[in-house]
mmCIF file with all atom_site columns, C-alpha atoms in Angstrom:
data_model
loop_
_atom_site.group_PDB
_atom_site.id
_atom_site.type_symbol
_atom_site.label_atom_id
_atom_site.label_alt_id
_atom_site.label_comp_id
_atom_site.label_asym_id
_atom_site.label_entity_id
_atom_site.label_seq_id
_atom_site.pdbx_PDB_ins_code
_atom_site.Cartn_x
_atom_site.Cartn_y
_atom_site.Cartn_z
_atom_site.occupancy
_atom_site.B_iso_or_equiv
_atom_site.pdbx_formal_charge
_atom_site.auth_seq_id
_atom_site.auth_comp_id
_atom_site.auth_asym_id
_atom_site.auth_atom_id
_atom_site.pdbx_PDB_model_num
ATOM 1   C CA . UNK Q 1 1   ? 0.000   0.000  0.000   1.00 48.00 ? 1   UNK Q CA 1
ATOM 2   C CA . UNK Q 1 2   ? 1.357   3.313  -0.973  1.00 48.00 ? 2   UNK Q CA 1
ATOM 3   C CA . UNK Q 1 3   ? 0.423   6.643  0.433   1.00 47.00 ? 3   UNK Q CA 1
ATOM 4   C CA . UNK Q 1 4   ? 0.640   9.852  -1.416  1.00 48.00 ? 4   UNK Q CA 1
ATOM 5   C CA . UNK Q 1 5   ? 1.586   13.099 0.137   1.00 49.00 ? 5   UNK Q CA 1
ATOM 6   C CA . UNK Q 1 6   ? 0.381   16.437 -1.063  1.00 48.00 ? 6   UNK Q CA 1
ATOM 7   C CA . UNK Q 1 7   ? 1.832   19.793 -0.375  1.00 50.00 ? 7   UNK Q CA 1
ATOM 8   C CA . UNK Q 1 8   ? -0.311  22.866 -0.052  1.00 52.00 ? 8   UNK Q CA 1
ATOM 9   C CA . UNK Q 1 9   ? 0.359   25.628 -2.485  1.00 50.00 ? 9   UNK Q CA 1
ATOM 10  C CA . UNK Q 1 10  ? 1.356   28.865 -0.801  1.00 49.00 ? 10  UNK Q CA 1
ATOM 11  C CA . UNK Q 1 11  ? -1.486  31.317 -0.496  1.00 51.00 ? 11  UNK Q CA 1
ATOM 12  C CA . UNK Q 1 12  ? -1.564  33.775 -3.326  1.00 49.00 ? 12  UNK Q CA 1
ATOM 13  C CA . UNK Q 1 13  ? -1.541  37.400 -2.469  1.00 48.00 ? 13  UNK Q CA 1
ATOM 14  C CA . UNK Q 1 14  ? -2.912  40.138 -4.656  1.00 45.00 ? 14  UNK Q CA 1
ATOM 15  C CA . UNK Q 1 15  ? -0.324  42.339 -6.302  1.00 42.00 ? 15  UNK Q CA 1
ATOM 16  C CA . UNK Q 1 16  ? 0.168   45.627 -4.509  1.00 45.00 ? 16  UNK Q CA 1
ATOM 17  C CA . UNK Q 1 17  ? -1.786  48.562 -5.828  1.00 41.00 ? 17  UNK Q CA 1
ATOM 18  C CA . UNK Q 1 18  ? 0.169   51.468 -7.267  1.00 41.00 ? 18  UNK Q CA 1
ATOM 19  C CA . UNK Q 1 19  ? 1.158   54.135 -4.800  1.00 43.00 ? 19  UNK Q CA 1
ATOM 20  C CA . UNK Q 1 20  ? 0.321   57.659 -5.805  1.00 45.00 ? 20  UNK Q CA 1
ATOM 21  C CA . UNK Q 1 21  ? 2.437   60.731 -5.300  1.00 48.00 ? 21  UNK Q CA 1
ATOM 22  C CA . UNK Q 1 22  ? -0.728  62.732 -5.987  1.00 48.00 ? 22  UNK Q CA 1
ATOM 23  C CA . UNK Q 1 23  ? -3.167  61.169 -3.505  1.00 54.00 ? 23  UNK Q CA 1
ATOM 24  C CA . UNK Q 1 24  ? -1.475  60.321 -0.187  1.00 48.00 ? 24  UNK Q CA 1
ATOM 25  C CA . UNK Q 1 25  ? -4.827  60.084 1.582   1.00 48.00 ? 25  UNK Q CA 1
ATOM 26  C CA . UNK Q 1 26  ? -5.876  61.672 4.852   1.00 46.00 ? 26  UNK Q CA 1
ATOM 27  C CA . UNK Q 1 27  ? -7.859  60.526 7.866   1.00 46.00 ? 27  UNK Q CA 1
ATOM 28  C CA . UNK Q 1 28  ? -10.504 63.230 7.996   1.00 45.00 ? 28  UNK Q CA 1
ATOM 29  C CA . UNK Q 1 29  ? -12.234 61.848 11.076  1.00 47.00 ? 29  UNK Q CA 1
ATOM 30  C CA . UNK Q 1 30  ? -9.666  60.754 13.658  1.00 46.00 ? 30  UNK Q CA 1
ATOM 31  C CA . UNK Q 1 31  ? -12.210 60.978 16.500  1.00 47.00 ? 31  UNK Q CA 1
ATOM 32  C CA . UNK Q 1 32  ? -14.907 58.959 14.652  1.00 52.00 ? 32  UNK Q CA 1
ATOM 33  C CA . UNK Q 1 33  ? -17.371 61.831 14.772  1.00 50.00 ? 33  UNK Q CA 1
ATOM 34  C CA . UNK Q 1 34  ? -20.514 60.500 13.066  1.00 51.00 ? 34  UNK Q CA 1
ATOM 35  C CA . UNK Q 1 35  ? -21.547 64.027 12.039  1.00 53.00 ? 35  UNK Q CA 1
ATOM 36  C CA . UNK Q 1 36  ? -18.553 64.289 9.690   1.00 58.00 ? 36  UNK Q CA 1
ATOM 37  C CA . UNK Q 1 37  ? -18.842 62.751 6.203   1.00 67.00 ? 37  UNK Q CA 1
ATOM 38  C CA . UNK Q 1 38  ? -16.453 59.834 5.717   1.00 87.00 ? 38  UNK Q CA 1
ATOM 39  C CA . UNK Q 1 39  ? -15.261 61.322 2.429   1.00 94.00 ? 39  UNK Q CA 1
ATOM 40  C CA . UNK Q 1 40  ? -12.820 64.183 3.171   1.00 94.00 ? 40  UNK Q CA 1
ATOM 41  C CA . UNK Q 1 41  ? -13.816 66.069 0.037   1.00 96.00 ? 41  UNK Q CA 1
ATOM 42  C CA . UNK Q 1 42  ? -17.533 65.753 0.848   1.00 96.00 ? 42  UNK Q CA 1
ATOM 43  C CA . UNK Q 1 43  ? -16.711 67.163 4.281   1.00 95.00 ? 43  UNK Q CA 1
ATOM 44  C CA . UNK Q 1 44  ? -15.040 70.164 2.644   1.00 96.00 ? 44  UNK Q CA 1
ATOM 45  C CA . UNK Q 1 45  ? -17.924 70.618 0.191   1.00 96.00 ? 45  UNK Q CA 1
ATOM 46  C CA . UNK Q 1 46  ? -20.525 70.491 2.960   1.00 95.00 ? 46  UNK Q CA 1
ATOM 47  C CA . UNK Q 1 47  ? -18.544 72.936 5.125   1.00 95.00 ? 47  UNK Q CA 1
ATOM 48  C CA . UNK Q 1 48  ? -17.985 75.757 2.625   1.00 95.00 ? 48  UNK Q CA 1
ATOM 49  C CA . UNK Q 1 49  ? -20.991 77.227 0.783   1.00 94.00 ? 49  UNK Q CA 1
ATOM 50  C CA . UNK Q 1 50  ? -20.732 78.536 -2.768  1.00 94.00 ? 50  UNK Q CA 1
ATOM 51  C CA . UNK Q 1 51  ? -19.723 82.133 -3.405  1.00 94.00 ? 51  UNK Q CA 1
ATOM 52  C CA . UNK Q 1 52  ? -19.467 84.230 -6.545  1.00 93.00 ? 52  UNK Q CA 1
ATOM 53  C CA . UNK Q 1 53  ? -15.906 83.848 -7.942  1.00 94.00 ? 53  UNK Q CA 1
ATOM 54  C CA . UNK Q 1 54  ? -16.190 87.477 -9.056  1.00 91.00 ? 54  UNK Q CA 1
ATOM 55  C CA . UNK Q 1 55  ? -16.583 88.524 -5.393  1.00 88.00 ? 55  UNK Q CA 1
ATOM 56  C CA . UNK Q 1 56  ? -14.225 86.356 -3.306  1.00 86.00 ? 56  UNK Q CA 1
ATOM 57  C CA . UNK Q 1 57  ? -14.286 86.649 0.448   1.00 77.00 ? 57  UNK Q CA 1
ATOM 58  C CA . UNK Q 1 58  ? -11.223 87.133 2.630   1.00 69.00 ? 58  UNK Q CA 1
ATOM 59  C CA . UNK Q 1 59  ? -10.372 83.967 4.572   1.00 62.00 ? 59  UNK Q CA 1
ATOM 60  C CA . UNK Q 1 60  ? -10.444 84.953 8.232   1.00 63.00 ? 60  UNK Q CA 1
ATOM 61  C CA . UNK Q 1 61  ? -11.980 83.336 11.326  1.00 66.00 ? 61  UNK Q CA 1
ATOM 62  C CA . UNK Q 1 62  ? -14.993 85.634 11.046  1.00 69.00 ? 62  UNK Q CA 1
ATOM 63  C CA . UNK Q 1 63  ? -15.923 84.669 7.480   1.00 75.00 ? 63  UNK Q CA 1
ATOM 64  C CA . UNK Q 1 64  ? -17.391 81.641 5.734   1.00 80.00 ? 64  UNK Q CA 1
ATOM 65  C CA . UNK Q 1 65  ? -13.911 80.698 4.463   1.00 89.00 ? 65  UNK Q CA 1
ATOM 66  C CA . UNK Q 1 66  ? -12.350 80.056 7.857   1.00 92.00 ? 66  UNK Q CA 1
ATOM 67  C CA . UNK Q 1 67  ? -9.625  77.426 7.181   1.00 93.00 ? 67  UNK Q CA 1
ATOM 68  C CA . UNK Q 1 68  ? -10.261 75.791 10.574  1.00 93.00 ? 68  UNK Q CA 1
ATOM 69  C CA . UNK Q 1 69  ? -13.929 75.121 9.836   1.00 93.00 ? 69  UNK Q CA 1
ATOM 70  C CA . UNK Q 1 70  ? -13.112 71.572 8.720   1.00 92.00 ? 70  UNK Q CA 1
ATOM 71  C CA . UNK Q 1 71  ? -11.623 70.598 12.097  1.00 89.00 ? 71  UNK Q CA 1
ATOM 72  C CA . UNK Q 1 72  ? -10.745 67.868 13.127  1.00 88.00 ? 72  UNK Q CA 1
ATOM 73  C CA . UNK Q 1 73  ? -9.751  67.436 9.498   1.00 87.00 ? 73  UNK Q CA 1
ATOM 74  C CA . UNK Q 1 74  ? -6.664  69.500 8.548   1.00 91.00 ? 74  UNK Q CA 1
ATOM 75  C CA . UNK Q 1 75  ? -7.255  73.142 7.738   1.00 94.00 ? 75  UNK Q CA 1
ATOM 76  C CA . UNK Q 1 76  ? -8.744  73.781 4.307   1.00 96.00 ? 76  UNK Q CA 1
ATOM 77  C CA . UNK Q 1 77  ? -7.685  76.727 2.167   1.00 96.00 ? 77  UNK Q CA 1
ATOM 78  C CA . UNK Q 1 78  ? -10.428 77.336 -0.379  1.00 97.00 ? 78  UNK Q CA 1
ATOM 79  C CA . UNK Q 1 79  ? -9.569  78.968 -3.714  1.00 97.00 ? 79  UNK Q CA 1
ATOM 80  C CA . UNK Q 1 80  ? -12.923 78.398 -5.455  1.00 97.00 ? 80  UNK Q CA 1
ATOM 81  C CA . UNK Q 1 81  ? -16.391 77.387 -4.252  1.00 96.00 ? 81  UNK Q CA 1
ATOM 82  C CA . UNK Q 1 82  ? -19.235 77.353 -6.777  1.00 96.00 ? 82  UNK Q CA 1
ATOM 83  C CA . UNK Q 1 83  ? -22.611 75.638 -6.942  1.00 97.00 ? 83  UNK Q CA 1
ATOM 84  C CA . UNK Q 1 84  ? -21.013 72.586 -8.572  1.00 98.00 ? 84  UNK Q CA 1
ATOM 85  C CA . UNK Q 1 85  ? -17.294 72.660 -7.715  1.00 98.00 ? 85  UNK Q CA 1
ATOM 86  C CA . UNK Q 1 86  ? -14.849 73.209 -4.876  1.00 98.00 ? 86  UNK Q CA 1
ATOM 87  C CA . UNK Q 1 87  ? -11.095 73.876 -5.183  1.00 98.00 ? 87  UNK Q CA 1
ATOM 88  C CA . UNK Q 1 88  ? -8.522  74.111 -2.406  1.00 98.00 ? 88  UNK Q CA 1
ATOM 89  C CA . UNK Q 1 89  ? -4.808  73.867 -1.694  1.00 97.00 ? 89  UNK Q CA 1
ATOM 90  C CA . UNK Q 1 90  ? -3.350  70.353 -1.462  1.00 95.00 ? 90  UNK Q CA 1
ATOM 91  C CA . UNK Q 1 91  ? -2.310  69.705 2.158   1.00 92.00 ? 91  UNK Q CA 1
ATOM 92  C CA . UNK Q 1 92  ? 0.860   67.930 0.984   1.00 92.00 ? 92  UNK Q CA 1
ATOM 93  C CA . UNK Q 1 93  ? 1.826   69.851 -2.137  1.00 93.00 ? 93  UNK Q CA 1
ATOM 94  C CA . UNK Q 1 94  ? 4.257   68.595 -4.744  1.00 92.00 ? 94  UNK Q CA 1
ATOM 95  C CA . UNK Q 1 95  ? 5.076   72.213 -5.498  1.00 93.00 ? 95  UNK Q CA 1
ATOM 96  C CA . UNK Q 1 96  ? 4.116   75.701 -4.378  1.00 94.00 ? 96  UNK Q CA 1
ATOM 97  C CA . UNK Q 1 97  ? 0.584   76.362 -5.656  1.00 96.00 ? 97  UNK Q CA 1
ATOM 98  C CA . UNK Q 1 98  ? -0.531  72.701 -5.959  1.00 96.00 ? 98  UNK Q CA 1
ATOM 99  C CA . UNK Q 1 99  ? -4.350  72.717 -5.821  1.00 98.00 ? 99  UNK Q CA 1
ATOM 100 C CA . UNK Q 1 100 ? -7.209  70.219 -6.077  1.00 98.00 ? 100 UNK Q CA 1
ATOM 101 C CA . UNK Q 1 101 ? -10.492 70.730 -7.941  1.00 98.00 ? 101 UNK Q CA 1
ATOM 102 C CA . UNK Q 1 102 ? -13.437 68.405 -7.270  1.00 98.00 ? 102 UNK Q CA 1
ATOM 103 C CA . UNK Q 1 103 ? -17.180 68.240 -7.774  1.00 98.00 ? 103 UNK Q CA 1
ATOM 104 C CA . UNK Q 1 104 ? -19.273 69.426 -4.837  1.00 97.00 ? 104 UNK Q CA 1
ATOM 105 C CA . UNK Q 1 105 ? -21.428 66.302 -5.087  1.00 97.00 ? 105 UNK Q CA 1
ATOM 106 C CA . UNK Q 1 106 ? -19.782 62.944 -4.470  1.00 97.00 ? 106 UNK Q CA 1
ATOM 107 C CA . UNK Q 1 107 ? -18.671 61.488 -7.806  1.00 97.00 ? 107 UNK Q CA 1
ATOM 108 C CA . UNK Q 1 108 ? -16.233 58.627 -7.542  1.00 97.00 ? 108 UNK Q CA 1
ATOM 109 C CA . UNK Q 1 109 ? -14.806 58.724 -11.066 1.00 97.00 ? 109 UNK Q CA 1
ATOM 110 C CA . UNK Q 1 110 ? -14.754 61.128 -13.989 1.00 98.00 ? 110 UNK Q CA 1
ATOM 111 C CA . UNK Q 1 111 ? -17.359 59.020 -15.790 1.00 98.00 ? 111 UNK Q CA 1
ATOM 112 C CA . UNK Q 1 112 ? -19.748 59.617 -12.874 1.00 98.00 ? 112 UNK Q CA 1
ATOM 113 C CA . UNK Q 1 113 ? -19.947 63.396 -13.304 1.00 98.00 ? 113 UNK Q CA 1
ATOM 114 C CA . UNK Q 1 114 ? -22.947 64.932 -15.035 1.00 98.00 ? 114 UNK Q CA 1
ATOM 115 C CA . UNK Q 1 115 ? -22.605 66.744 -18.381 1.00 98.00 ? 115 UNK Q CA 1
ATOM 116 C CA . UNK Q 1 116 ? -23.204 70.040 -16.551 1.00 98.00 ? 116 UNK Q CA 1
ATOM 117 C CA . UNK Q 1 117 ? -20.467 69.274 -13.999 1.00 98.00 ? 117 UNK Q CA 1
ATOM 118 C CA . UNK Q 1 118 ? -18.120 68.230 -16.820 1.00 98.00 ? 118 UNK Q CA 1
ATOM 119 C CA . UNK Q 1 119 ? -18.650 71.591 -18.490 1.00 98.00 ? 119 UNK Q CA 1
ATOM 120 C CA . UNK Q 1 120 ? -17.959 73.429 -15.227 1.00 98.00 ? 120 UNK Q CA 1
ATOM 121 C CA . UNK Q 1 121 ? -14.817 71.366 -14.646 1.00 98.00 ? 121 UNK Q CA 1
ATOM 122 C CA . UNK Q 1 122 ? -13.531 72.241 -18.111 1.00 97.00 ? 122 UNK Q CA 1
ATOM 123 C CA . UNK Q 1 123 ? -14.180 75.928 -17.603 1.00 97.00 ? 123 UNK Q CA 1
ATOM 124 C CA . UNK Q 1 124 ? -12.644 76.207 -14.160 1.00 98.00 ? 124 UNK Q CA 1
ATOM 125 C CA . UNK Q 1 125 ? -9.630  74.028 -14.916 1.00 98.00 ? 125 UNK Q CA 1
ATOM 126 C CA . UNK Q 1 126 ? -8.647  76.738 -17.372 1.00 98.00 ? 126 UNK Q CA 1
ATOM 127 C CA . UNK Q 1 127 ? -9.477  79.559 -14.938 1.00 98.00 ? 127 UNK Q CA 1
ATOM 128 C CA . UNK Q 1 128 ? -7.571  77.954 -12.061 1.00 98.00 ? 128 UNK Q CA 1
ATOM 129 C CA . UNK Q 1 129 ? -4.610  77.057 -14.264 1.00 98.00 ? 129 UNK Q CA 1
ATOM 130 C CA . UNK Q 1 130 ? -4.327  80.683 -15.347 1.00 98.00 ? 130 UNK Q CA 1
ATOM 131 C CA . UNK Q 1 131 ? -4.734  81.959 -11.785 1.00 98.00 ? 131 UNK Q CA 1
ATOM 132 C CA . UNK Q 1 132 ? -2.176  79.590 -10.273 1.00 98.00 ? 132 UNK Q CA 1
ATOM 133 C CA . UNK Q 1 133 ? 0.338   80.265 -13.055 1.00 98.00 ? 133 UNK Q CA 1
ATOM 134 C CA . UNK Q 1 134 ? 0.063   84.024 -12.602 1.00 98.00 ? 134 UNK Q CA 1
ATOM 135 C CA . UNK Q 1 135 ? 0.275   83.899 -8.806  1.00 98.00 ? 135 UNK Q CA 1
ATOM 136 C CA . UNK Q 1 136 ? 3.239   81.507 -8.652  1.00 97.00 ? 136 UNK Q CA 1
ATOM 137 C CA . UNK Q 1 137 ? 5.010   82.871 -11.718 1.00 97.00 ? 137 UNK Q CA 1
ATOM 138 C CA . UNK Q 1 138 ? 5.460   79.294 -12.967 1.00 96.00 ? 138 UNK Q CA 1
ATOM 139 C CA . UNK Q 1 139 ? 4.606   78.958 -16.658 1.00 95.00 ? 139 UNK Q CA 1
ATOM 140 C CA . UNK Q 1 140 ? 4.435   75.145 -16.848 1.00 96.00 ? 140 UNK Q CA 1
ATOM 141 C CA . UNK Q 1 141 ? 2.087   72.864 -14.936 1.00 96.00 ? 141 UNK Q CA 1
ATOM 142 C CA . UNK Q 1 142 ? 0.471   69.423 -14.879 1.00 95.00 ? 142 UNK Q CA 1
ATOM 143 C CA . UNK Q 1 143 ? -3.254  68.704 -14.778 1.00 97.00 ? 143 UNK Q CA 1
ATOM 144 C CA . UNK Q 1 144 ? -3.640  65.187 -13.341 1.00 95.00 ? 144 UNK Q CA 1
ATOM 145 C CA . UNK Q 1 145 ? -6.721  63.077 -12.674 1.00 96.00 ? 145 UNK Q CA 1
ATOM 146 C CA . UNK Q 1 146 ? -6.802  59.421 -11.503 1.00 96.00 ? 146 UNK Q CA 1
ATOM 147 C CA . UNK Q 1 147 ? -9.740  56.998 -11.749 1.00 97.00 ? 147 UNK Q CA 1
ATOM 148 C CA . UNK Q 1 148 ? -9.834  53.974 -9.454  1.00 95.00 ? 148 UNK Q CA 1
ATOM 149 C CA . UNK Q 1 149 ? -7.417  52.271 -7.076  1.00 93.00 ? 149 UNK Q CA 1
ATOM 150 C CA . UNK Q 1 150 ? -5.423  50.585 -9.860  1.00 94.00 ? 150 UNK Q CA 1
ATOM 151 C CA . UNK Q 1 151 ? -4.879  54.040 -11.361 1.00 94.00 ? 151 UNK Q CA 1
ATOM 152 C CA . UNK Q 1 152 ? -3.540  55.342 -8.010  1.00 89.00 ? 152 UNK Q CA 1
ATOM 153 C CA . UNK Q 1 153 ? -6.707  57.134 -6.910  1.00 93.00 ? 153 UNK Q CA 1
ATOM 154 C CA . UNK Q 1 154 ? -6.700  57.109 -3.103  1.00 89.00 ? 154 UNK Q CA 1
ATOM 155 C CA . UNK Q 1 155 ? -9.563  59.474 -2.244  1.00 94.00 ? 155 UNK Q CA 1
ATOM 156 C CA . UNK Q 1 156 ? -12.631 57.988 -3.991  1.00 96.00 ? 156 UNK Q CA 1
ATOM 157 C CA . UNK Q 1 157 ? -14.058 61.378 -4.911  1.00 97.00 ? 157 UNK Q CA 1
ATOM 158 C CA . UNK Q 1 158 ? -13.241 62.547 -8.435  1.00 97.00 ? 158 UNK Q CA 1
ATOM 159 C CA . UNK Q 1 159 ? -10.695 65.360 -8.420  1.00 98.00 ? 159 UNK Q CA 1
ATOM 160 C CA . UNK Q 1 160 ? -8.128  67.080 -10.589 1.00 98.00 ? 160 UNK Q CA 1
ATOM 161 C CA . UNK Q 1 161 ? -4.668  68.191 -9.499  1.00 97.00 ? 161 UNK Q CA 1
ATOM 162 C CA . UNK Q 1 162 ? -3.191  71.409 -10.891 1.00 97.00 ? 162 UNK Q CA 1
ATOM 163 C CA . UNK Q 1 163 ? 0.534   71.207 -10.144 1.00 96.00 ? 163 UNK Q CA 1
ATOM 164 C CA . UNK Q 1 164 ? 2.973   73.994 -11.069 1.00 96.00 ? 164 UNK Q CA 1
ATOM 165 C CA . UNK Q 1 165 ? 6.275   72.673 -12.481 1.00 94.00 ? 165 UNK Q CA 1
ATOM 166 C CA . UNK Q 1 166 ? 9.075   75.128 -11.772 1.00 91.00 ? 166 UNK Q CA 1
ATOM 167 C CA . UNK Q 1 167 ? 12.178  75.149 -13.931 1.00 76.00 ? 167 UNK Q CA 1
ATOM 168 C CA . UNK Q 1 168 ? 15.268  73.285 -12.780 1.00 58.00 ? 168 UNK Q CA 1
ATOM 169 C CA . UNK Q 1 169 ? 17.004  76.525 -11.878 1.00 54.00 ? 169 UNK Q CA 1
ATOM 170 C CA . UNK Q 1 170 ? 14.186  77.219 -9.393  1.00 53.00 ? 170 UNK Q CA 1
ATOM 171 C CA . UNK Q 1 171 ? 13.999  73.791 -7.790  1.00 54.00 ? 171 UNK Q CA 1
ATOM 172 C CA . UNK Q 1 172 ? 15.973  74.884 -4.736  1.00 53.00 ? 172 UNK Q CA 1
ATOM 173 C CA . UNK Q 1 173 ? 13.337  77.516 -4.025  1.00 52.00 ? 173 UNK Q CA 1
ATOM 174 C CA . UNK Q 1 174 ? 10.312  75.337 -4.818  1.00 47.00 ? 174 UNK Q CA 1
ATOM 175 C CA . UNK Q 1 175 ? 9.181   72.148 -3.088  1.00 49.00 ? 175 UNK Q CA 1
ATOM 176 C CA . UNK Q 1 176 ? 10.056  70.031 -6.106  1.00 46.00 ? 176 UNK Q CA 1
ATOM 177 C CA . UNK Q 1 177 ? 12.978  67.676 -6.593  1.00 45.00 ? 177 UNK Q CA 1
ATOM 178 C CA . UNK Q 1 178 ? 12.411  65.876 -9.893  1.00 45.00 ? 178 UNK Q CA 1
ATOM 179 C CA . UNK Q 1 179 ? 11.424  66.753 -13.444 1.00 41.00 ? 179 UNK Q CA 1
ATOM 180 C CA . UNK Q 1 180 ? 9.892   63.311 -14.020 1.00 39.00 ? 180 UNK Q CA 1
ATOM 181 C CA . UNK Q 1 181 ? 6.119   63.476 -14.456 1.00 43.00 ? 181 UNK Q CA 1
ATOM 182 C CA . UNK Q 1 182 ? 4.308   62.524 -11.291 1.00 47.00 ? 182 UNK Q CA 1
ATOM 183 C CA . UNK Q 1 183 ? 7.325   62.441 -9.013  1.00 50.00 ? 183 UNK Q CA 1
ATOM 184 C CA . UNK Q 1 184 ? 8.376   64.883 -6.376  1.00 54.00 ? 184 UNK Q CA 1
ATOM 185 C CA . UNK Q 1 185 ? 8.967   65.444 -2.690  1.00 60.00 ? 185 UNK Q CA 1
ATOM 186 C CA . UNK Q 1 186 ? 5.869   66.256 -0.659  1.00 69.00 ? 186 UNK Q CA 1
ATOM 187 C CA . UNK Q 1 187 ? 5.897   68.384 2.444   1.00 72.00 ? 187 UNK Q CA 1
ATOM 188 C CA . UNK Q 1 188 ? 3.150   69.463 4.815   1.00 79.00 ? 188 UNK Q CA 1
ATOM 189 C CA . UNK Q 1 189 ? 1.481   72.703 3.830   1.00 86.00 ? 189 UNK Q CA 1
ATOM 190 C CA . UNK Q 1 190 ? 2.689   75.727 5.773   1.00 89.00 ? 190 UNK Q CA 1
ATOM 191 C CA . UNK Q 1 191 ? -0.573  77.215 7.066   1.00 90.00 ? 191 UNK Q CA 1
ATOM 192 C CA . UNK Q 1 192 ? 0.559   80.832 7.331   1.00 90.00 ? 192 UNK Q CA 1
ATOM 193 C CA . UNK Q 1 193 ? 1.947   80.665 3.808   1.00 94.00 ? 193 UNK Q CA 1
ATOM 194 C CA . UNK Q 1 194 ? -1.176  78.848 2.628   1.00 95.00 ? 194 UNK Q CA 1
ATOM 195 C CA . UNK Q 1 195 ? -3.571  81.518 3.902   1.00 93.00 ? 195 UNK Q CA 1
ATOM 196 C CA . UNK Q 1 196 ? -1.737  84.206 1.929   1.00 94.00 ? 196 UNK Q CA 1
ATOM 197 C CA . UNK Q 1 197 ? -1.444  82.010 -1.162  1.00 97.00 ? 197 UNK Q CA 1
ATOM 198 C CA . UNK Q 1 198 ? -5.134  81.026 -1.139  1.00 96.00 ? 198 UNK Q CA 1
ATOM 199 C CA . UNK Q 1 199 ? -6.207  84.663 -0.911  1.00 94.00 ? 199 UNK Q CA 1
ATOM 200 C CA . UNK Q 1 200 ? -3.945  85.583 -3.838  1.00 96.00 ? 200 UNK Q CA 1
ATOM 201 C CA . UNK Q 1 201 ? -5.359  82.740 -5.958  1.00 97.00 ? 201 UNK Q CA 1
ATOM 202 C CA . UNK Q 1 202 ? -8.956  83.712 -5.114  1.00 96.00 ? 202 UNK Q CA 1
ATOM 203 C CA . UNK Q 1 203 ? -8.259  87.290 -6.160  1.00 96.00 ? 203 UNK Q CA 1
ATOM 204 C CA . UNK Q 1 204 ? -6.581  86.133 -9.362  1.00 98.00 ? 204 UNK Q CA 1
ATOM 205 C CA . UNK Q 1 205 ? -9.527  83.839 -10.126 1.00 98.00 ? 205 UNK Q CA 1
ATOM 206 C CA . UNK Q 1 206 ? -11.705 86.952 -9.866  1.00 97.00 ? 206 UNK Q CA 1
ATOM 207 C CA . UNK Q 1 207 ? -9.517  88.724 -12.437 1.00 97.00 ? 207 UNK Q CA 1
ATOM 208 C CA . UNK Q 1 208 ? -9.510  85.761 -14.843 1.00 97.00 ? 208 UNK Q CA 1
ATOM 209 C CA . UNK Q 1 209 ? -13.308 85.387 -14.577 1.00 96.00 ? 209 UNK Q CA 1
ATOM 210 C CA . UNK Q 1 210 ? -13.743 89.116 -15.249 1.00 95.00 ? 210 UNK Q CA 1
ATOM 211 C CA . UNK Q 1 211 ? -11.480 88.775 -18.288 1.00 95.00 ? 211 UNK Q CA 1
ATOM 212 C CA . UNK Q 1 212 ? -13.690 85.931 -19.520 1.00 93.00 ? 212 UNK Q CA 1
ATOM 213 C CA . UNK Q 1 213 ? -16.777 88.118 -19.209 1.00 91.00 ? 213 UNK Q CA 1
ATOM 214 C CA . UNK Q 1 214 ? -15.091 90.995 -21.027 1.00 92.00 ? 214 UNK Q CA 1
ATOM 215 C CA . UNK Q 1 215 ? -13.974 88.696 -23.845 1.00 90.00 ? 215 UNK Q CA 1
ATOM 216 C CA . UNK Q 1 216 ? -17.548 87.367 -24.134 1.00 89.00 ? 216 UNK Q CA 1
ATOM 217 C CA . UNK Q 1 217 ? -18.920 90.926 -24.327 1.00 90.00 ? 217 UNK Q CA 1
ATOM 218 C CA . UNK Q 1 218 ? -16.449 91.866 -27.040 1.00 90.00 ? 218 UNK Q CA 1
ATOM 219 C CA . UNK Q 1 219 ? -17.258 88.753 -29.054 1.00 88.00 ? 219 UNK Q CA 1
ATOM 220 C CA . UNK Q 1 220 ? -20.969 89.358 -28.634 1.00 82.00 ? 220 UNK Q CA 1
ATOM 221 C CA . UNK Q 1 221 ? -20.588 92.951 -29.803 1.00 77.00 ? 221 UNK Q CA 1
ATOM 222 C CA . UNK Q 1 222 ? -18.555 91.848 -32.792 1.00 67.00 ? 222 UNK Q CA 1
ATOM 223 C CA . UNK Q 1 223 ? -21.143 89.310 -33.797 1.00 65.00 ? 223 UNK Q CA 1
ATOM 224 C CA . UNK Q 1 224 ? -23.952 91.872 -33.564 1.00 60.00 ? 224 UNK Q CA 1
ATOM 225 C CA . UNK Q 1 225 ? -21.950 94.279 -35.709 1.00 57.00 ? 225 UNK Q CA 1
ATOM 226 C CA . UNK Q 1 226 ? -21.426 91.611 -38.353 1.00 54.00 ? 226 UNK Q CA 1
ATOM 227 C CA . UNK Q 1 227 ? -25.211 91.096 -38.688 1.00 54.00 ? 227 UNK Q CA 1
ATOM 228 C CA . UNK Q 1 228 ? -25.924 94.753 -39.385 1.00 47.00 ? 228 UNK Q CA 1
#
């Protein structure tokens, strides 16, 4: 009589998911407060009401843009808050001026946004890119958006990154250590610096939006003249 022996195959483990330099993640509810949304971006969106980008408010403790309003989540420095979108400084920026733009409503991936939200995202990506470039003085930037864990999305709320890319000669001054796309050294946001920067971006957004309106008026006037 013979006996056969069998060996168990080692348990298979799933391959590790990509790590993202863009989405490090944040625990927005360290005290398990049930009144705080579990999504950090929904918490921000529910905390800060919309305002007219043409009339930005100063961020101080006495206004609706108080950075500490999202406590116990890290301070939030709003640069845009519309009916459909919210934009704010990244709390661990890859470079000076790194911002995030997301939908106010919870949308996990880009394919989940409505056509109206998609149009607003397209418009304000341009506005914010112009504002951040002018404020930082950096003429090159990345616009990055990840969809799903395998694509390195950590916060499951659709968002875009606008990341200034300073020239090599400026890298000692900026928080940026590599020219390779998507790589860089992240540091915690300096809150005093952030408050000043956010206010400058809000004011520049106002200027860019006013320029848009003026361009639209000129084009409208030109079209009317052509019909006469």
